[in-house]
PDB file of N, CA and C and ligand atoms in Angstrom:
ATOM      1  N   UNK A   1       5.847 -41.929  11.206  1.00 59.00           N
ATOM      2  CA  UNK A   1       5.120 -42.584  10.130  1.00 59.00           C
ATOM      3  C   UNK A   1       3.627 -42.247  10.237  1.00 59.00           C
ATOM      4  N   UNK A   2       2.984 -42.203   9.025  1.00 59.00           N
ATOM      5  CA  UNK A   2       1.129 -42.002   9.059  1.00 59.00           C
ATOM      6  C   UNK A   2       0.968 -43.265   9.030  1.00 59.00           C
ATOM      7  N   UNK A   3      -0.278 -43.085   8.858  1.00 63.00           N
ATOM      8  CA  UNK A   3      -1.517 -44.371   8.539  1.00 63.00           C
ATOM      9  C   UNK A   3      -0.482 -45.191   7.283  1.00 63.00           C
ATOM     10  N   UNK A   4      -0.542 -44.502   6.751  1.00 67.00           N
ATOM     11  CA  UNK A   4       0.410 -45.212   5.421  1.00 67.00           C
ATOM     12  C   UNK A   4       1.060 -45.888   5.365  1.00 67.00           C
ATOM     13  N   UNK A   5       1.727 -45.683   6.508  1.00 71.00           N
ATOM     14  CA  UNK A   5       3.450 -46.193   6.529  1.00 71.00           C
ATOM     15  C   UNK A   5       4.517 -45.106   5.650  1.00 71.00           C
ATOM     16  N   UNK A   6       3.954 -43.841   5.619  1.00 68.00           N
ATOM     17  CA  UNK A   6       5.170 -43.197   4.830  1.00 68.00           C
ATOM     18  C   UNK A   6       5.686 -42.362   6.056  1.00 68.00           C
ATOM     19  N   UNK A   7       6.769 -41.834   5.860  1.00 70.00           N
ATOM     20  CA  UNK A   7       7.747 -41.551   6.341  1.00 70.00           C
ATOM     21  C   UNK A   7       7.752 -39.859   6.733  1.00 70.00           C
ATOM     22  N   UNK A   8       7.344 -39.160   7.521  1.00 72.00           N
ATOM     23  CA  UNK A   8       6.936 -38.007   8.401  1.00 72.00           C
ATOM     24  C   UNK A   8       7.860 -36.778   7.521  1.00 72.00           C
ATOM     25  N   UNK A   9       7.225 -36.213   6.469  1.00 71.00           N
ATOM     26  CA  UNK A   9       8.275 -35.011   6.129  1.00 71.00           C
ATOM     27  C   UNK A   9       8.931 -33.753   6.675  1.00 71.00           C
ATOM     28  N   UNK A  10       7.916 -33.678   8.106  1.00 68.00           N
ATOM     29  CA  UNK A  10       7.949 -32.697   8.879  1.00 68.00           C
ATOM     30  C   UNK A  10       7.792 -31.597   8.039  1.00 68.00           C
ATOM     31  N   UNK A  11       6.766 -30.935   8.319  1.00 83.00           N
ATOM     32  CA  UNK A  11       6.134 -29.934   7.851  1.00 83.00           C
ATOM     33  C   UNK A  11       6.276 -28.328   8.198  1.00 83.00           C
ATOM     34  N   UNK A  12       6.375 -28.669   9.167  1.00 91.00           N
ATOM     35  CA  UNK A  12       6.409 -27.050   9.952  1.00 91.00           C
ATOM     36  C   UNK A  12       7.555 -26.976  10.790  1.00 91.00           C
ATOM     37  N   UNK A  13       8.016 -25.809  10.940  1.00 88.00           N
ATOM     38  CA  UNK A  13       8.968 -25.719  12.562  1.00 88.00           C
ATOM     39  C   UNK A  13       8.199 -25.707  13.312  1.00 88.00           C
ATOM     40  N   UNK A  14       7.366 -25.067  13.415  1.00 87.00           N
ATOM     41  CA  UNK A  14       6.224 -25.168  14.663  1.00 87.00           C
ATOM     42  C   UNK A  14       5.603 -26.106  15.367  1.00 87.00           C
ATOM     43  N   UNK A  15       6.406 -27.429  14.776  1.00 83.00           N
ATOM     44  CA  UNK A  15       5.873 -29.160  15.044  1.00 83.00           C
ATOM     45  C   UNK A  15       6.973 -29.544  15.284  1.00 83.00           C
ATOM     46  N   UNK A  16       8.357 -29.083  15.096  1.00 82.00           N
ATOM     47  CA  UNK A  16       9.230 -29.780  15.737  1.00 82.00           C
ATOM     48  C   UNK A  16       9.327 -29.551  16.915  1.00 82.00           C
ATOM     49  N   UNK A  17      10.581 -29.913  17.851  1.00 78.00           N
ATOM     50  CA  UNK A  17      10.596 -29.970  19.169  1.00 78.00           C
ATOM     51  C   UNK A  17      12.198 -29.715  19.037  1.00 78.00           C
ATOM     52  N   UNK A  18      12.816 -28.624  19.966  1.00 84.00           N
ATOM     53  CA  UNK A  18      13.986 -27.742  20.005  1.00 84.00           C
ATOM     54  C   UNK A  18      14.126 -26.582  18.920  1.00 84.00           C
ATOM     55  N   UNK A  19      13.433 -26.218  18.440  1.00 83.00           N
ATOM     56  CA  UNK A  19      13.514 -25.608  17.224  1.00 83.00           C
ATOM     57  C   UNK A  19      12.941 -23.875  17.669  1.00 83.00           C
ATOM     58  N   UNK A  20      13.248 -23.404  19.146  1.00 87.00           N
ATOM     59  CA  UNK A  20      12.991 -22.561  19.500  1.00 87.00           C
ATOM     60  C   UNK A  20      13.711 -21.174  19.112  1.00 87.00           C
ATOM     61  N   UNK A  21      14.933 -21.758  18.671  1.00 87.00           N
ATOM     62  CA  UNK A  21      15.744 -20.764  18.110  1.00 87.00           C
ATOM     63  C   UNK A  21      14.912 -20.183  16.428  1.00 87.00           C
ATOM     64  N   UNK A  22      14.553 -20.846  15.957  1.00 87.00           N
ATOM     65  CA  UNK A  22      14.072 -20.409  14.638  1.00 87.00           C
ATOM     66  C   UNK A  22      12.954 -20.002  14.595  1.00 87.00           C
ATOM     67  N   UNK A  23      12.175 -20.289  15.613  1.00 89.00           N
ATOM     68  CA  UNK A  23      10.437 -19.712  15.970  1.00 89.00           C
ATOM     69  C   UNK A  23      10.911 -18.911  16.348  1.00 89.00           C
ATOM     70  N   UNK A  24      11.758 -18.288  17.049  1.00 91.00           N
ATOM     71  CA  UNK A  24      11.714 -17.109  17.910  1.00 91.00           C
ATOM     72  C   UNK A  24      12.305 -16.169  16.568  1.00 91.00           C
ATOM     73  N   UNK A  25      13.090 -16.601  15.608  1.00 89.00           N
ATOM     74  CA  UNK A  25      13.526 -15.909  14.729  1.00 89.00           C
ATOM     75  C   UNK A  25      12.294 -15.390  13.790  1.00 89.00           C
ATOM     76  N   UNK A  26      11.418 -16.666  13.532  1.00 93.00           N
ATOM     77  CA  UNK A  26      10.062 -16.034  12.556  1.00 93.00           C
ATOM     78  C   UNK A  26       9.050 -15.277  13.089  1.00 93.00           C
ATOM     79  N   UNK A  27       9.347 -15.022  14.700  1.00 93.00           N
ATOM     80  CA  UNK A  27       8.305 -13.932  15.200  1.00 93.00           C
ATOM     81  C   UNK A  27       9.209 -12.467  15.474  1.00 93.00           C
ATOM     82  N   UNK A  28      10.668 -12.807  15.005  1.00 93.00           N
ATOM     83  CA  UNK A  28      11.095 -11.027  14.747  1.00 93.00           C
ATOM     84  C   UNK A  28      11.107 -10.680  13.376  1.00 93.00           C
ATOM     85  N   UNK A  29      10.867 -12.183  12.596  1.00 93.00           N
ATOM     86  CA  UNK A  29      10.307 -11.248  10.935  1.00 93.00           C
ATOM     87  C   UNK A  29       9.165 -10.648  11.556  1.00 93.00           C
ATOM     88  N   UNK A  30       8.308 -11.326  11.492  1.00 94.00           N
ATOM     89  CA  UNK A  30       6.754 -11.214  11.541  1.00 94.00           C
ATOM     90  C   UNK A  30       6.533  -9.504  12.656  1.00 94.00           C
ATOM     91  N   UNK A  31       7.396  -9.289  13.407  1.00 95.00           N
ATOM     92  CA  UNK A  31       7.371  -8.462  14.085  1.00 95.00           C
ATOM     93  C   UNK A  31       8.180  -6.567  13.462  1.00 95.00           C
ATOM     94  N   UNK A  32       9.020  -7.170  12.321  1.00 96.00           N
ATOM     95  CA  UNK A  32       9.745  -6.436  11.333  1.00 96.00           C
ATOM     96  C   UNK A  32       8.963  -5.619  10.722  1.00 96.00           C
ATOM     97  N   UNK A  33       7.926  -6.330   9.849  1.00 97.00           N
ATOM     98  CA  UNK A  33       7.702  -6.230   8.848  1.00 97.00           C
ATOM     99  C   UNK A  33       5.878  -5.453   9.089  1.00 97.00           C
ATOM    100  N   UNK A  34       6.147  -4.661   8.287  1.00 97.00           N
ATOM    101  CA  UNK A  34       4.893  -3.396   8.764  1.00 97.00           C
ATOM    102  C   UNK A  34       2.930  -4.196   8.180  1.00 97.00           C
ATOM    103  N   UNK A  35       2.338  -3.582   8.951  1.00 96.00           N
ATOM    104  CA  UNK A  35       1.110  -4.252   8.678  1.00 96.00           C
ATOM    105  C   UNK A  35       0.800  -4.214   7.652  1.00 96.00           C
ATOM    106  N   UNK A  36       1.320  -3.176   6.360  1.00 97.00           N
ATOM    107  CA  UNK A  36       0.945  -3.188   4.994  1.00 97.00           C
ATOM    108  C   UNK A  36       1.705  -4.554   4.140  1.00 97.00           C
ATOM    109  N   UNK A  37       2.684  -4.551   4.864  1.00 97.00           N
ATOM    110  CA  UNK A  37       4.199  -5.764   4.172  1.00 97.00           C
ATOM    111  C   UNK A  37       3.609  -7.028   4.995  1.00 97.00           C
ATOM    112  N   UNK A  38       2.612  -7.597   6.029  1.00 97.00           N
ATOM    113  CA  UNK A  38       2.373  -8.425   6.175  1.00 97.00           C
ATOM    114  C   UNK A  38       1.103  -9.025   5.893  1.00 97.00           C
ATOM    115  N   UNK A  39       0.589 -10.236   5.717  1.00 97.00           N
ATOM    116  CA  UNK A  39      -0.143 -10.973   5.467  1.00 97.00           C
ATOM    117  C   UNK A  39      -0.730 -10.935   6.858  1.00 97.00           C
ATOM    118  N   UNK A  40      -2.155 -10.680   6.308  1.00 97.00           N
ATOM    119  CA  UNK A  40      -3.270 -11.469   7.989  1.00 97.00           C
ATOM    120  C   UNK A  40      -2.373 -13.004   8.129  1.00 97.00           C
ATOM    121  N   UNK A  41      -3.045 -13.051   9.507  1.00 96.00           N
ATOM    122  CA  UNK A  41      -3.091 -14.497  10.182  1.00 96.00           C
ATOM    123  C   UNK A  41      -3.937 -15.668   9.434  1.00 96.00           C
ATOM    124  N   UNK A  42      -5.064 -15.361   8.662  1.00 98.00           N
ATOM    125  CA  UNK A  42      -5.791 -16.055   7.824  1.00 98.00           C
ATOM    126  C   UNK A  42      -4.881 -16.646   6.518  1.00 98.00           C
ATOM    127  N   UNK A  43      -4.500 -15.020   5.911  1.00 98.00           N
ATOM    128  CA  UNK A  43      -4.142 -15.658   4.708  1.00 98.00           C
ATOM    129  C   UNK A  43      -2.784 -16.783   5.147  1.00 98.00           C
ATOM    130  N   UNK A  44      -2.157 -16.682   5.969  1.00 97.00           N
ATOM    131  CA  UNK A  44      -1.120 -16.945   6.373  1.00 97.00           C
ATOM    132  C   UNK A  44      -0.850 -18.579   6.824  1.00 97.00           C
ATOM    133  N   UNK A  45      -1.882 -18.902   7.310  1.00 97.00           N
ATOM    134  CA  UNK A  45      -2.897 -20.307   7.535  1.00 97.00           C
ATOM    135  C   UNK A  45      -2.835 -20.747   6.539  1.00 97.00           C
ATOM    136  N   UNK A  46      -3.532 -19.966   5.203  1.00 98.00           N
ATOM    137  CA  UNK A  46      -3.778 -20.265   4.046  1.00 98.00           C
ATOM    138  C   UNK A  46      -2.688 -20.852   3.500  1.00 98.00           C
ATOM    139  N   UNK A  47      -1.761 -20.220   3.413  1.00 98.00           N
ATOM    140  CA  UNK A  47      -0.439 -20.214   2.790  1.00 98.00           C
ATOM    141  C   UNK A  47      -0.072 -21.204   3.368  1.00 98.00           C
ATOM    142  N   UNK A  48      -0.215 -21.608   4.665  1.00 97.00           N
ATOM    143  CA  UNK A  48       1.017 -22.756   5.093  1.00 97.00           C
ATOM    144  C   UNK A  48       0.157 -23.939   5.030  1.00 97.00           C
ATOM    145  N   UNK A  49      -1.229 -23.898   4.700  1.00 96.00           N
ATOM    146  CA  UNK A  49      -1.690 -25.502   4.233  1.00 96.00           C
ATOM    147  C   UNK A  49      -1.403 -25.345   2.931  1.00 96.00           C
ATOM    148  N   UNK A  50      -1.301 -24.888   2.213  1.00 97.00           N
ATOM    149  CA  UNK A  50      -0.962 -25.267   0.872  1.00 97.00           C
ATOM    150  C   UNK A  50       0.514 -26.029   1.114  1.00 97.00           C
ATOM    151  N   UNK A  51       1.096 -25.306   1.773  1.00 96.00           N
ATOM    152  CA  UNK A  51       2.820 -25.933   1.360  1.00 96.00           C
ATOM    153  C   UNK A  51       2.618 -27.093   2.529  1.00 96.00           C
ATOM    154  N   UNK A  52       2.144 -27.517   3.406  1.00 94.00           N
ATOM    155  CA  UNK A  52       2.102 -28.834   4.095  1.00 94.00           C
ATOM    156  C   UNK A  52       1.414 -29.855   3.552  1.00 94.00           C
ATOM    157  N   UNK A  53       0.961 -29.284   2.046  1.00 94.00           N
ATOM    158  CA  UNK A  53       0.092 -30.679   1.286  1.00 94.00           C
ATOM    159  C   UNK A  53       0.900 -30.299   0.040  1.00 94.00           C
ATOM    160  N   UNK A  54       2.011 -30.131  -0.218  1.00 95.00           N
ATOM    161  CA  UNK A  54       2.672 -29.726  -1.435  1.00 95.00           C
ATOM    162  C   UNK A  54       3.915 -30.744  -1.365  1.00 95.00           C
ATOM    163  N   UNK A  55       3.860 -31.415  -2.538  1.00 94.00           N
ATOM    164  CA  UNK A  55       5.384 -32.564  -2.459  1.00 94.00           C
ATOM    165  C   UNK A  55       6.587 -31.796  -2.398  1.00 94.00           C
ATOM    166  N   UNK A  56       6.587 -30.464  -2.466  1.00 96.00           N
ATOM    167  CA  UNK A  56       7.789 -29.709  -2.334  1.00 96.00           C
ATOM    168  C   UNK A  56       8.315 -29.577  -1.280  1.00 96.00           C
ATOM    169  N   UNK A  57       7.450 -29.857  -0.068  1.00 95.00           N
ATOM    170  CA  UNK A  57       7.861 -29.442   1.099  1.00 95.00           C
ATOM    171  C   UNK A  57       8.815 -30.799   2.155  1.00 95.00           C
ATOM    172  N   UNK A  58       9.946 -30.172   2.508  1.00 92.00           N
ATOM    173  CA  UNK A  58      10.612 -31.475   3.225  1.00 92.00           C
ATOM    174  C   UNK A  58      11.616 -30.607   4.274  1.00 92.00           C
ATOM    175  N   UNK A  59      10.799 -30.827   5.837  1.00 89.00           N
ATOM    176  CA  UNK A  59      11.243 -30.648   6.522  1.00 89.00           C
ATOM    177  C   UNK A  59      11.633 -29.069   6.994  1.00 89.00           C
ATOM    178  N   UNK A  60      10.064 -28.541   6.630  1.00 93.00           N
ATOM    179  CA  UNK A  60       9.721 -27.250   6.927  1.00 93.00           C
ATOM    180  C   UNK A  60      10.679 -26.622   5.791  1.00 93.00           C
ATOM    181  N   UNK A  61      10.960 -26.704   4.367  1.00 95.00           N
ATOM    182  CA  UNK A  61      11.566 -25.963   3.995  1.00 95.00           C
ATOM    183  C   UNK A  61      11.111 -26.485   2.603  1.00 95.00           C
ATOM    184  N   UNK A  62      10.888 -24.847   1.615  1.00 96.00           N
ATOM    185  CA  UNK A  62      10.707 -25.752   0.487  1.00 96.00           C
ATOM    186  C   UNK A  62      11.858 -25.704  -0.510  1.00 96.00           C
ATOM    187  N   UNK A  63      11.465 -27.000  -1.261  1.00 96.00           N
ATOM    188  CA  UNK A  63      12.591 -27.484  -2.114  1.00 96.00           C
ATOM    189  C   UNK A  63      12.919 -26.864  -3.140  1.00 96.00           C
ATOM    190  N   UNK A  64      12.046 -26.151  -3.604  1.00 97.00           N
ATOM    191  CA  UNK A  64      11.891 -25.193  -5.202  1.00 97.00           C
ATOM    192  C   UNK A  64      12.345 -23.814  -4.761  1.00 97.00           C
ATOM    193  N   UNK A  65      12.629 -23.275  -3.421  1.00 97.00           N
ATOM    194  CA  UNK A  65      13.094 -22.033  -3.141  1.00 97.00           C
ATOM    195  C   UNK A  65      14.522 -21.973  -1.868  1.00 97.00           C
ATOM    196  N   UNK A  66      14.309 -23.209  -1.022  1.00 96.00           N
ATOM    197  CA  UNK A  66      15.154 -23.280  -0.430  1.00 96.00           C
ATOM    198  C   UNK A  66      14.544 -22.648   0.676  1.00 96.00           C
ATOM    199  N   UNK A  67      13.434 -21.981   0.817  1.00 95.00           N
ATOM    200  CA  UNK A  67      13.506 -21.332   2.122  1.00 95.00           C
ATOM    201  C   UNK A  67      12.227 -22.058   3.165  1.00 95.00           C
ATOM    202  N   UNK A  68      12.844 -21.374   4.559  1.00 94.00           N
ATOM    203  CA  UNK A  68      11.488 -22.003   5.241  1.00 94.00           C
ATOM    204  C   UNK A  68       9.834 -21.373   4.892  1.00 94.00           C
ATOM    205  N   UNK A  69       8.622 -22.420   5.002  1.00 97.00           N
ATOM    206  CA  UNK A  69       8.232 -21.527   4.475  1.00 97.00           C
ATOM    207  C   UNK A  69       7.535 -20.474   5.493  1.00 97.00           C
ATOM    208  N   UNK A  70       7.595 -20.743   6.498  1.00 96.00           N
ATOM    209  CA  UNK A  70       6.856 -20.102   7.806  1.00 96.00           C
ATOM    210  C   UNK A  70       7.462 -18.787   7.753  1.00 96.00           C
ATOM    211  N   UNK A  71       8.499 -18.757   6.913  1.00 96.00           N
ATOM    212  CA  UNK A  71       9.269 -17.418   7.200  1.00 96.00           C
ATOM    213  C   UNK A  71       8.899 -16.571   5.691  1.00 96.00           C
ATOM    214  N   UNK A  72       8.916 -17.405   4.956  1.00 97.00           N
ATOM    215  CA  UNK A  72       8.551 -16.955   3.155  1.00 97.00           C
ATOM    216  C   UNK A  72       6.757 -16.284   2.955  1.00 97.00           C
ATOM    217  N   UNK A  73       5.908 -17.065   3.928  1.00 98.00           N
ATOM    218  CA  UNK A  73       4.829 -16.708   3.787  1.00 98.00           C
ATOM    219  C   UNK A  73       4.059 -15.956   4.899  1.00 98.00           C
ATOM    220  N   UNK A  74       4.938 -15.196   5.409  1.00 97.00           N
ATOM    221  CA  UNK A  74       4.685 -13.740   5.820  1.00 97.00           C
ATOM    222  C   UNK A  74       4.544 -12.822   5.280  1.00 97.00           C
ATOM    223  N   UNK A  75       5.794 -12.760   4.565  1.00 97.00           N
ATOM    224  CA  UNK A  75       5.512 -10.891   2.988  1.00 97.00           C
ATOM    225  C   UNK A  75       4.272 -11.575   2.526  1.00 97.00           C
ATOM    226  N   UNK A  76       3.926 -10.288   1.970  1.00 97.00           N
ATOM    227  CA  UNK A  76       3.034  -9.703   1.336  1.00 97.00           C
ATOM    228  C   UNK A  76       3.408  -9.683   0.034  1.00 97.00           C
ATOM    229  N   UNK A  77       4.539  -9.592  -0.183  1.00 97.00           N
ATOM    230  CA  UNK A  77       5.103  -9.602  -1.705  1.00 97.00           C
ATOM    231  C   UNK A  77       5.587 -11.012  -2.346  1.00 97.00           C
ATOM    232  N   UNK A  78       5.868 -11.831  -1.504  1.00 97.00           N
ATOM    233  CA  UNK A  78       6.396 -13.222  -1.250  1.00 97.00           C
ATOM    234  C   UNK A  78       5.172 -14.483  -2.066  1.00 97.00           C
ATOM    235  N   UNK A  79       5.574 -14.887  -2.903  1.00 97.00           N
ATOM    236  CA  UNK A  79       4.788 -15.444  -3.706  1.00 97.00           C
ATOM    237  C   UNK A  79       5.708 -17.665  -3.385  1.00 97.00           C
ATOM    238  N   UNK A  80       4.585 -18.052  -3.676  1.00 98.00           N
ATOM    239  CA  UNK A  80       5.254 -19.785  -4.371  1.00 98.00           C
ATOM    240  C   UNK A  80       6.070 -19.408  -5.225  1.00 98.00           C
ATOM    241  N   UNK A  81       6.973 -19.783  -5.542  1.00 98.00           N
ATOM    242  CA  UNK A  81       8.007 -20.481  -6.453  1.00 98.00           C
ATOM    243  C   UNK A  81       7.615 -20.788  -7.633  1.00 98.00           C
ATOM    244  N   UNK A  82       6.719 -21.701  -7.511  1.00 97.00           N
ATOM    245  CA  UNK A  82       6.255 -22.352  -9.028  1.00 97.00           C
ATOM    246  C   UNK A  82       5.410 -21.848  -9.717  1.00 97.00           C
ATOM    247  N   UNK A  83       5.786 -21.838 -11.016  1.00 95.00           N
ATOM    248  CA  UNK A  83       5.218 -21.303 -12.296  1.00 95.00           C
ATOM    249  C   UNK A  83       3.827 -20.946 -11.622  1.00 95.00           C
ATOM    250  N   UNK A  84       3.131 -22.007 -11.790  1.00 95.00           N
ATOM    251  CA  UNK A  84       1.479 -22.478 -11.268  1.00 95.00           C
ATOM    252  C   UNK A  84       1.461 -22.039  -9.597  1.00 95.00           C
ATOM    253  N   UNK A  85       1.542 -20.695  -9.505  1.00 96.00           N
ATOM    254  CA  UNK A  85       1.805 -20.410  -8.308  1.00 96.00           C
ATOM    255  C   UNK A  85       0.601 -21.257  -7.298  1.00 96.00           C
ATOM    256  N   UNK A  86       0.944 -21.404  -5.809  1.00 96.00           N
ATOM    257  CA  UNK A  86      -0.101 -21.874  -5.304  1.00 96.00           C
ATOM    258  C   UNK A  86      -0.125 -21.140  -4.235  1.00 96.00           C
ATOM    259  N   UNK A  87       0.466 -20.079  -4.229  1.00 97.00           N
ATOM    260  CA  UNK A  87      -0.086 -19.053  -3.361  1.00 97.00           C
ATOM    261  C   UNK A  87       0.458 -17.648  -3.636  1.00 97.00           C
TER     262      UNK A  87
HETATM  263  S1  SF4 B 101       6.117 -22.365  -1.465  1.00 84.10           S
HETATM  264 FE1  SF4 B 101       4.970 -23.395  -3.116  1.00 84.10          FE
HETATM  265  S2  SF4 B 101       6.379 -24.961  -3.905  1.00 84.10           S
HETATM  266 FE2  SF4 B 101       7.171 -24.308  -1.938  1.00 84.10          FE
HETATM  267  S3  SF4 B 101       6.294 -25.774  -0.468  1.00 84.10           S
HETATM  268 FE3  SF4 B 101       4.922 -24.004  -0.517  1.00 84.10          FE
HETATM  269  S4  SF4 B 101       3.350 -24.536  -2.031  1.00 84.10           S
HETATM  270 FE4  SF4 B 101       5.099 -25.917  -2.345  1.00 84.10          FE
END
């Protein structure tokens, strides 16, 4: 729970705890995918505060694409989901 009293959406894999199997999986994308096909570390930051302040997001995965997004906002080609893109 926050300050709020609302209820923890979990945001990231990278904040859970056992979830080593799937981190280890988003550092052989990230390791795949050529320096032209990847996003800096900046923009990448970028990308994942947007979706940790986005009501779409529940439990490291978003709702409008289904995917995680730690893993979605690596490409380079890999855009938001929504119309009103936000990244
Ligand atoms: S990809 Fe877009 S819609 Fe999905 S959680 Fe991130 S900001 Fe929200």
């Amino acid at each position: 729970m926050d300050n709020n009293g609302n209820k923890c959406r979990i945001c990231l894999i990278r904040d859970m705890a056992g979830k080593e199997d799937i981190l280890s999986y988003i550092n052989k994308t990230r390791d795949m995918l050529t320096d032209e096909d990847r996003v800096s570390n900046l923009v990448y930051e970028e990308r994942l505060k947007k979706c940790t302040s986005c009501d779409n997001l529940l439990s490291a995965t978003c709702m409008k694409c289904g995917c995680y997004v730690e893993i979605r906002a690596l490409a380079q080609n890999n855009h938001c989901p929504l119309k009103k893109r936000k990244w």
